[in-house]
CSV table of C-alpha atoms in Angstrom, one decimal:
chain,number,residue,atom,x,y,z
A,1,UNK,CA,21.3,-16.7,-52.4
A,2,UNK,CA,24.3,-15.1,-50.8
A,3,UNK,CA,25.8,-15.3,-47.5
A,4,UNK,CA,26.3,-11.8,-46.5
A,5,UNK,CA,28.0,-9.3,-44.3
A,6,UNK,CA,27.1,-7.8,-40.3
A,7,UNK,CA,24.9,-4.8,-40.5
A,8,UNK,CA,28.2,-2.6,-39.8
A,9,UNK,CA,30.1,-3.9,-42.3
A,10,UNK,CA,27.0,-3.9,-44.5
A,11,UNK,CA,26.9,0.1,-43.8
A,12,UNK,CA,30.1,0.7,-44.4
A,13,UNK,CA,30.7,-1.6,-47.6
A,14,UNK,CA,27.3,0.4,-49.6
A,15,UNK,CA,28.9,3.5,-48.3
A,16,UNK,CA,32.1,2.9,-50.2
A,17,UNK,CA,30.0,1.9,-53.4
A,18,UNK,CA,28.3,5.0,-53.4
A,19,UNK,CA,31.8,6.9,-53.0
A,20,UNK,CA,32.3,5.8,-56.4
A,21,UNK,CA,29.7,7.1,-58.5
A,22,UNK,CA,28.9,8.3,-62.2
A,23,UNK,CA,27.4,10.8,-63.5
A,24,UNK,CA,24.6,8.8,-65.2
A,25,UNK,CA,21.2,7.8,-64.5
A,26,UNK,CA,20.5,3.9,-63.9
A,27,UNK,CA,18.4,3.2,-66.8
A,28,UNK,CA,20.6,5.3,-69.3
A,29,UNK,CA,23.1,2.8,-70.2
A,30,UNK,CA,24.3,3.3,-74.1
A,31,UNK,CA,24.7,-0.2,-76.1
A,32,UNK,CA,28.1,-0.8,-76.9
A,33,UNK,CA,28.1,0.5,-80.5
A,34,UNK,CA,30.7,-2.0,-81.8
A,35,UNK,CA,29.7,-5.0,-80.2
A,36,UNK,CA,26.8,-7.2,-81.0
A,37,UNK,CA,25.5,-10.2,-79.1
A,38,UNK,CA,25.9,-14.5,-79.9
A,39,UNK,CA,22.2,-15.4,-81.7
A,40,UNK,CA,20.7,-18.7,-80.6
A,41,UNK,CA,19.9,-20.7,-83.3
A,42,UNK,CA,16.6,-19.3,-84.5
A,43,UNK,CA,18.5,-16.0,-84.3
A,44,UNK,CA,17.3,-14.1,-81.2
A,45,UNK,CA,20.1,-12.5,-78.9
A,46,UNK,CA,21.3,-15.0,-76.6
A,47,UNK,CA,20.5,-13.7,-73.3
A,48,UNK,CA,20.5,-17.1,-71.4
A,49,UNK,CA,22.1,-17.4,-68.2
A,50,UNK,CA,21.8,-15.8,-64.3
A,51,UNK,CA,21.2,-12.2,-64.1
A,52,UNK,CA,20.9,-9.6,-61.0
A,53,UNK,CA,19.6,-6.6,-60.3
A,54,UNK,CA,20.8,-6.7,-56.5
A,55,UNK,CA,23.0,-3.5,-57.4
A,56,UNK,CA,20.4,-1.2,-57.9
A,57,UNK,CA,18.7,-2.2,-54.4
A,58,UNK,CA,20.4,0.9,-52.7
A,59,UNK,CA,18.9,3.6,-55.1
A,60,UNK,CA,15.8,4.8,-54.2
A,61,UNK,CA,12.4,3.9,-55.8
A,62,UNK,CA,11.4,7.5,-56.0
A,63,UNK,CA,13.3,10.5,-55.8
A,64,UNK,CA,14.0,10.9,-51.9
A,65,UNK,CA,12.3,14.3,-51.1
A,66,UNK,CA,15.1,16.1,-49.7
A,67,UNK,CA,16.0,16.6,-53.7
A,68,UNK,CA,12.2,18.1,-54.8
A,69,UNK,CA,12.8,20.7,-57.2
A,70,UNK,CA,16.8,20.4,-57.6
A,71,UNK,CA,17.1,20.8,-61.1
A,72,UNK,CA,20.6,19.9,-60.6
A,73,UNK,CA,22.3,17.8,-57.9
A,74,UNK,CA,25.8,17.4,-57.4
A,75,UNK,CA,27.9,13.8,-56.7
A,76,UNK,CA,28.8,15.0,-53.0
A,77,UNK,CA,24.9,15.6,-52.7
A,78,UNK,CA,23.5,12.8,-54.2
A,79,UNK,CA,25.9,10.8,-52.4
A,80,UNK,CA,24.9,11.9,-49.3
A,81,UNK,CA,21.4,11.6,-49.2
A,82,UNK,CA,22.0,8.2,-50.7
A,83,UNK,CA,24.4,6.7,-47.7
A,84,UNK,CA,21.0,8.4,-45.6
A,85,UNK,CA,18.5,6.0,-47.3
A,86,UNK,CA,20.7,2.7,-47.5
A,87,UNK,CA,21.3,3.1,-43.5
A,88,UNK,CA,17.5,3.5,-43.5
A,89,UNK,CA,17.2,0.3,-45.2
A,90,UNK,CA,19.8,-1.6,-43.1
A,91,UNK,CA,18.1,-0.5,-39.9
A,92,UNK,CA,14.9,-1.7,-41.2
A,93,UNK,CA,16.5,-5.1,-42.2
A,94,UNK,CA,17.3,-5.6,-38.3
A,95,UNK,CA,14.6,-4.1,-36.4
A,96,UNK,CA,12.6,-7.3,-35.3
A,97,UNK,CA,9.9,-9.1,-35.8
A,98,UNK,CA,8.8,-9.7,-39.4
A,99,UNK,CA,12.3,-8.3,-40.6
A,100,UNK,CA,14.4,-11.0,-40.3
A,101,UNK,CA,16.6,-12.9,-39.8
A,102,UNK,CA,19.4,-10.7,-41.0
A,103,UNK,CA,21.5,-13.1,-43.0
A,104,UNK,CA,19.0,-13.7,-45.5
A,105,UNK,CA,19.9,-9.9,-46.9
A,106,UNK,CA,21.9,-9.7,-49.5
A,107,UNK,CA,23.7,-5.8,-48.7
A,108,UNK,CA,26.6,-6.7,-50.7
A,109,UNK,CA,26.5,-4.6,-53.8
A,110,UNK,CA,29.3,-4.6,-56.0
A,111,UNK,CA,28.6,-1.8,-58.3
A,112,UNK,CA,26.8,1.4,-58.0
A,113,UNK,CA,24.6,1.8,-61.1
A,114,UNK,CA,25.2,5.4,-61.7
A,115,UNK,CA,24.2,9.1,-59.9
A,116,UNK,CA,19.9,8.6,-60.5
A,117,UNK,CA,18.5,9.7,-57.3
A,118,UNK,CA,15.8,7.1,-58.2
A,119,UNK,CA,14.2,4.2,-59.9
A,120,UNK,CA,11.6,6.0,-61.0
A,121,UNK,CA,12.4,7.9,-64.0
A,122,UNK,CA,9.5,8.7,-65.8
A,123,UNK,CA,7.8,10.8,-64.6
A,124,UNK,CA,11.0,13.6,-64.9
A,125,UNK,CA,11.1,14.7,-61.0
A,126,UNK,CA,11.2,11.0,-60.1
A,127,UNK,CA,8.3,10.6,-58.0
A,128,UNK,CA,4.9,8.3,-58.5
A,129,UNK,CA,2.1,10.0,-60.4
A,130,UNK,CA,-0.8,10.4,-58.0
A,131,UNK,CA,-3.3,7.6,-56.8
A,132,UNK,CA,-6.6,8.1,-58.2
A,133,UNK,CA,-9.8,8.4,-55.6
A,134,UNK,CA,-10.4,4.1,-56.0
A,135,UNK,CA,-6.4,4.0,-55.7
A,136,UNK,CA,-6.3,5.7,-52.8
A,137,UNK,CA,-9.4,4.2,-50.9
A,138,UNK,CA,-7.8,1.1,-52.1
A,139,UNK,CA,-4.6,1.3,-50.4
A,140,UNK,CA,-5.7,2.7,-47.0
A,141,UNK,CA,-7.8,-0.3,-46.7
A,142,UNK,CA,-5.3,-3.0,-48.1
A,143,UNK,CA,-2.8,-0.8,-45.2
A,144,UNK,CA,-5.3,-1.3,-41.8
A,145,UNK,CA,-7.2,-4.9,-43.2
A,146,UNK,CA,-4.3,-6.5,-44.8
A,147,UNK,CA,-3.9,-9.8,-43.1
A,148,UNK,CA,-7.5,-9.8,-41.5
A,149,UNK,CA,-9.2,-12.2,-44.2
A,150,UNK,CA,-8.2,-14.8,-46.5
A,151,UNK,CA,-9.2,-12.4,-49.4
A,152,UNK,CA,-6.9,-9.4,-48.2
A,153,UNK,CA,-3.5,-11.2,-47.4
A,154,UNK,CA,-1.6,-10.2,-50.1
A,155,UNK,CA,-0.6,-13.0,-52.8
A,156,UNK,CA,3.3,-12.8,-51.9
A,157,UNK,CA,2.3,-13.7,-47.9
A,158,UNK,CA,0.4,-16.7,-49.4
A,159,UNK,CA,3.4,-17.7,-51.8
A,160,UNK,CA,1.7,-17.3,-54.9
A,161,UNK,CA,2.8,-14.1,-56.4
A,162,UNK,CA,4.4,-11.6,-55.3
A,163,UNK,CA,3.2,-9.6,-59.4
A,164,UNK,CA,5.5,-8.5,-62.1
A,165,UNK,CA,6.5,-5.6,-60.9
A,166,UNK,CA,7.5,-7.2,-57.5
A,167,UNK,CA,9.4,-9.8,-59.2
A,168,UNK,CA,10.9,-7.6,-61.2
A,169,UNK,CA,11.8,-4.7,-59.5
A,170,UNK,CA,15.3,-4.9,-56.5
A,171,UNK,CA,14.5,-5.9,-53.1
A,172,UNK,CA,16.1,-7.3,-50.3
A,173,UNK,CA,17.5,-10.7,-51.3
A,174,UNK,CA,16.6,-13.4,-53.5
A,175,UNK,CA,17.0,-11.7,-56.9
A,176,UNK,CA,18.0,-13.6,-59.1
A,177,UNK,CA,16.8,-14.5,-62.9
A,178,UNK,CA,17.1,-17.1,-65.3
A,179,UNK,CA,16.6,-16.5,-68.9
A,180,UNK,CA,16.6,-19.3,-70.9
A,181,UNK,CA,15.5,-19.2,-74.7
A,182,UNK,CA,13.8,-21.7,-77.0
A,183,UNK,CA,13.0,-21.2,-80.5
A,184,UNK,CA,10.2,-18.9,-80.7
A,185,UNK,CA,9.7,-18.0,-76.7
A,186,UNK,CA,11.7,-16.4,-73.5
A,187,UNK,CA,11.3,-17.5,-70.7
A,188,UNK,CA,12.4,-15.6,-67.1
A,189,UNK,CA,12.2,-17.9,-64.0
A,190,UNK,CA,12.3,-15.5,-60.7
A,191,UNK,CA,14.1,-16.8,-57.3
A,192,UNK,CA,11.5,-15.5,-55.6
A,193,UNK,CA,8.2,-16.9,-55.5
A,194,UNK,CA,10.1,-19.4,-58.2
A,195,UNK,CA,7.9,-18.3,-60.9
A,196,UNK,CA,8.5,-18.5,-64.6
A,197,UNK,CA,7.2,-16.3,-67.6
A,198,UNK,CA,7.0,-18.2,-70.1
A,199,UNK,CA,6.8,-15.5,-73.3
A,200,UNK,CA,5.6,-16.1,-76.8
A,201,UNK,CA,7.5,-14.2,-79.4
A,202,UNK,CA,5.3,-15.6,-82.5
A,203,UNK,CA,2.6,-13.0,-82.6
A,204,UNK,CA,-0.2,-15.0,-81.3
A,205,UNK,CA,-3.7,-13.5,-80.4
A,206,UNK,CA,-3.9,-13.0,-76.5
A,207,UNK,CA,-6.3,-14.8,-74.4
A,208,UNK,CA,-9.8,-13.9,-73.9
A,209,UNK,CA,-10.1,-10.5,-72.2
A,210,UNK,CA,-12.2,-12.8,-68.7
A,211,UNK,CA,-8.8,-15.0,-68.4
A,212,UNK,CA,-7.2,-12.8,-65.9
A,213,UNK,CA,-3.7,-14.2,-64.2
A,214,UNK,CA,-1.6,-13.4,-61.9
A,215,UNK,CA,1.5,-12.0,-64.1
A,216,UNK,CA,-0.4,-11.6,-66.6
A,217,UNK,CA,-1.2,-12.3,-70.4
A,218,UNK,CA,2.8,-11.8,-72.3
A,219,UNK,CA,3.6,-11.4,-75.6
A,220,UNK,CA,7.3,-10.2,-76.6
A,221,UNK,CA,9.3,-9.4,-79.9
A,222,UNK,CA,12.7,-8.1,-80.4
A,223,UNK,CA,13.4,-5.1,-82.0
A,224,UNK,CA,17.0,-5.6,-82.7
A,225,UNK,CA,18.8,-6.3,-79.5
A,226,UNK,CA,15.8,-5.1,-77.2
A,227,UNK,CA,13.6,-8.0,-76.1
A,228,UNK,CA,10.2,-5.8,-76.0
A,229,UNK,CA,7.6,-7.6,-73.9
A,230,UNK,CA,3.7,-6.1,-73.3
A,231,UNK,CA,1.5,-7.8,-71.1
A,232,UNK,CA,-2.0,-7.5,-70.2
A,233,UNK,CA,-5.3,-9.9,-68.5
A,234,UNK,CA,-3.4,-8.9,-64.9
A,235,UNK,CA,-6.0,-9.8,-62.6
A,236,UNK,CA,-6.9,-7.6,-59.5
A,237,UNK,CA,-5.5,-7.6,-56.3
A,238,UNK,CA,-1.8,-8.5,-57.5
A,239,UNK,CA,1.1,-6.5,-56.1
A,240,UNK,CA,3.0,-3.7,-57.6
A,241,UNK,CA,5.2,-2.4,-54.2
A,242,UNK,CA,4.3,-1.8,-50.7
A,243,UNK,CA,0.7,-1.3,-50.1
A,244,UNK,CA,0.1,-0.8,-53.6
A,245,UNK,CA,-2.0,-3.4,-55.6
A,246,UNK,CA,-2.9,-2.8,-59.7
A,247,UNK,CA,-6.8,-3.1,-60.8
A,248,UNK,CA,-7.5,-5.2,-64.1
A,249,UNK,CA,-6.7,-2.5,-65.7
A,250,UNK,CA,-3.0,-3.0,-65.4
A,251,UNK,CA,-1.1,-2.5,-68.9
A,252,UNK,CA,3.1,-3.1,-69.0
A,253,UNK,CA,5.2,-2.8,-71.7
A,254,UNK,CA,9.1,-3.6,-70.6
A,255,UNK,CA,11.6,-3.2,-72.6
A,256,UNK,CA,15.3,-5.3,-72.3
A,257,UNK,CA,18.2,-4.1,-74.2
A,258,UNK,CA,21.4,-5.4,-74.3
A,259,UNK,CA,24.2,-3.3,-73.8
A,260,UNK,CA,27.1,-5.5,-73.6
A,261,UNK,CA,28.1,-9.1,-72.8
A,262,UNK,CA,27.4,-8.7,-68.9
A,263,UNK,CA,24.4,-6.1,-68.8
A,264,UNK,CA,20.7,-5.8,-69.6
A,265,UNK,CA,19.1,-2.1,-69.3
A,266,UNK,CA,15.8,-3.1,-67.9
A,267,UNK,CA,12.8,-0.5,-68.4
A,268,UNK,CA,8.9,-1.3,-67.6
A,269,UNK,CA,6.3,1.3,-68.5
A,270,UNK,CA,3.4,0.7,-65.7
A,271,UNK,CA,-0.3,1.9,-67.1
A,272,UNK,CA,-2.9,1.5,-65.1
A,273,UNK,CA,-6.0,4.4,-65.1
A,274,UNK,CA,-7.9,2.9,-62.6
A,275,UNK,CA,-5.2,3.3,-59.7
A,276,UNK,CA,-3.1,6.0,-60.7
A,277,UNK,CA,-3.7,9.4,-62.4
A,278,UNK,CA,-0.7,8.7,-65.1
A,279,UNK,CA,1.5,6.0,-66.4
A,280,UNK,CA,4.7,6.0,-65.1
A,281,UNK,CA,8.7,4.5,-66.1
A,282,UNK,CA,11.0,2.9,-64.0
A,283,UNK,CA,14.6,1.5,-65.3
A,284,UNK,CA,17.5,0.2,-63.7
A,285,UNK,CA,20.2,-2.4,-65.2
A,286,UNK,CA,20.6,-6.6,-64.7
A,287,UNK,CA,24.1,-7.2,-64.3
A,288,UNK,CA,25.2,-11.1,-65.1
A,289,UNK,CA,26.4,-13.0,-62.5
A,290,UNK,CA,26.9,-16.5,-63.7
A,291,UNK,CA,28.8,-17.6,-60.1
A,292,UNK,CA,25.0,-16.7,-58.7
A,293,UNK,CA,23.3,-19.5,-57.1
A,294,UNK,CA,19.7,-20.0,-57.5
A,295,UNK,CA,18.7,-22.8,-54.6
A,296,UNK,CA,14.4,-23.9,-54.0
A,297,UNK,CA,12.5,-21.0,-53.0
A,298,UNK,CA,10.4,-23.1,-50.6
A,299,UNK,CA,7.7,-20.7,-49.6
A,300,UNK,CA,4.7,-22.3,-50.6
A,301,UNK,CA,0.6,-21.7,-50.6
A,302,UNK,CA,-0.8,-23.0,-48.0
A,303,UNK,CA,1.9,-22.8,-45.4
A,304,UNK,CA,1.8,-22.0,-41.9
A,305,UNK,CA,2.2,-18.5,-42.2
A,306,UNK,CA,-0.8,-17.6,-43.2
A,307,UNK,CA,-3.0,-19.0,-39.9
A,308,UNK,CA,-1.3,-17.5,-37.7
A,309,UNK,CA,-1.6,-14.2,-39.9
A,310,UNK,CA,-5.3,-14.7,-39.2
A,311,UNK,CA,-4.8,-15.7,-36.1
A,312,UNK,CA,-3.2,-12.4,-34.7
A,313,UNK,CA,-6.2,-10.4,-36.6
A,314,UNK,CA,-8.7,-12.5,-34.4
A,315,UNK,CA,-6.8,-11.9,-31.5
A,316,UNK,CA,-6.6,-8.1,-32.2
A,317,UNK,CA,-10.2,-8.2,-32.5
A,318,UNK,CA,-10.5,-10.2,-29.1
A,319,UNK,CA,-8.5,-7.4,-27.5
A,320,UNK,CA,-10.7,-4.6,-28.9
A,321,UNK,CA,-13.8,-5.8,-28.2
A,322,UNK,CA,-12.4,-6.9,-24.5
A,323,UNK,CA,-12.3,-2.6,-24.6
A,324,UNK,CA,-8.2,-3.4,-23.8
């Protein structure tokens, strides 16, 4: 983890990144056509090391609404509604309790990854396919009961998981990755909750359809220098983003191709009919960062956290029924 900047500085430092963007979306990166990369020594791409994805934290998820049916958008735009959201998210990094503290952010992007007005790329206008009825019912519940049981505090605020797509996706701080390789498996150990996928690239059968996991059932295979992982047995209640959590039905098949010696272009198609209407594609790039400092991630189930979560929901109920 980083030692960052002050919230001004932090404003104006991601407004100068975003001065300096290309015209290319974030996922979109070409491999470098005459480069390939090392082979470890039972001959997969060597991809070992620290990666980051803390430079696509500033583009949006979904394509901000201000840019609904632009067909085309130009730099000055784009760049404008983009300084708009990362203020957004700088205010929201400061504004009290359950937001901080503040120098646990890591604001300091180096590199703009390209003009895409979002994460989300597939579907074409950038934006989450609809929930589905159970989605929906699903997600105003999880939004009003979240931390008033045990079995509705989400897995991250218990330390256990915070899902794949969590894990995966930019957020605030505390993204870093680990890839390390061994002869016939990948593994990818997450800063945060310091989980590792450990993913079989032999071709094994997966695990019987009632062993449901938190991350998930893996099995990769490269298809030249994309590392092509599909994953299934999600179990339910794990988090995708937000108020959003996947049903068993959850399928993911993430792609990782390397582009050059210092980037990875990350794409994960989400599938999941039971809580939303279509699958849907995000991408975004890992940049390396070898001088990146993974140190104990020491949230842990079981902490303190989570009674006093409970706690405050008895307390709200103390108040209601008082008729205050």
């Amino acid at each position: 983890m980083r030692i960052q900047l002050s919230v001004p500085t932090v404003v104006l430092a991601t407004v100068a990144a975003l001065a300096v963007l290309a015209a290319a979306p974030a996922g979109a990166q070409s491999p470098d056509r005459g480069w390939e990369p090392p082979r470890t020594a039972d001959g997969q791409p060597d991809i070992q090391g620290l990666w980051n994805n803390i430079d696509a934290f500033f583009v949006p998820f979904e394509r901000p609404r201000e840019l609904d049916g632009r067909e085309e958008v130009s730099a000055d735009e784009l760049q404008e509604v983009l300084e708009a959201q990362a203020e957004q998210k700088v205010a929201a990094a400061d504004s009290g309790t359950g937001a901080g503290p503040l120098h646990w952010y890591e604001f300091g992007a180096t590199e703009q990854p390209g003009t895409s007005p979002s994460l989300v790329v597939d579907p074409a206008e950038g934006r989450l396919p609809s929930l589905t009825p159970f989605g929906s019912q699903r997600r105003e519940y999880y939004q009003v009961h979240r931390h008033d049981a045990a079995e509705t505090i989400a897995p991250s605020d218990r330390c256990v998981s915070r899902g794949l797509m969590g894990k995966m996706l930019p957020t605030f701080y505390n993204n870093g990755k680990m890839i390390l390789q061994a002869p016939g498996y990948v593994v990818i150990f997450s800063e945060m909750i310091h989980n590792a996928r450990i993913i079989p690239l032999d071709g094994r059968p997966r695990i019987d359809d009632d062993i449901r996991l938190w991350e998930g059932d893996a099995r990769g295979r490269w298809e030249g220098n994309t590392l092509v992982v599909e994953t299934a047995n999600y179990r339910d209640m794990g988090e995708m983003r937000g108020s959003d959590l996947h049903s068993e039905e959850l399928r993911t098949v993430e792609r990782f191709t390397v582009v050059d010696a210092e980037t990875i272009a990350y794409e994960a198609r989400v599938d999941d009919s039971k809580t939303f209407t279509d699958a849907w594609t995000v991408a975004f790039p890992f940049k390396r960062d070898p001088s990146y400092q993974i140190f104990e991630y020491a949230c842990h189930e079981a902490n303190y956290s989570v009674p006093h979560m409970l706690s405050g929901a008895r307390a709200d109920e103390a108040k209601a029924a008082a008729g205050r």
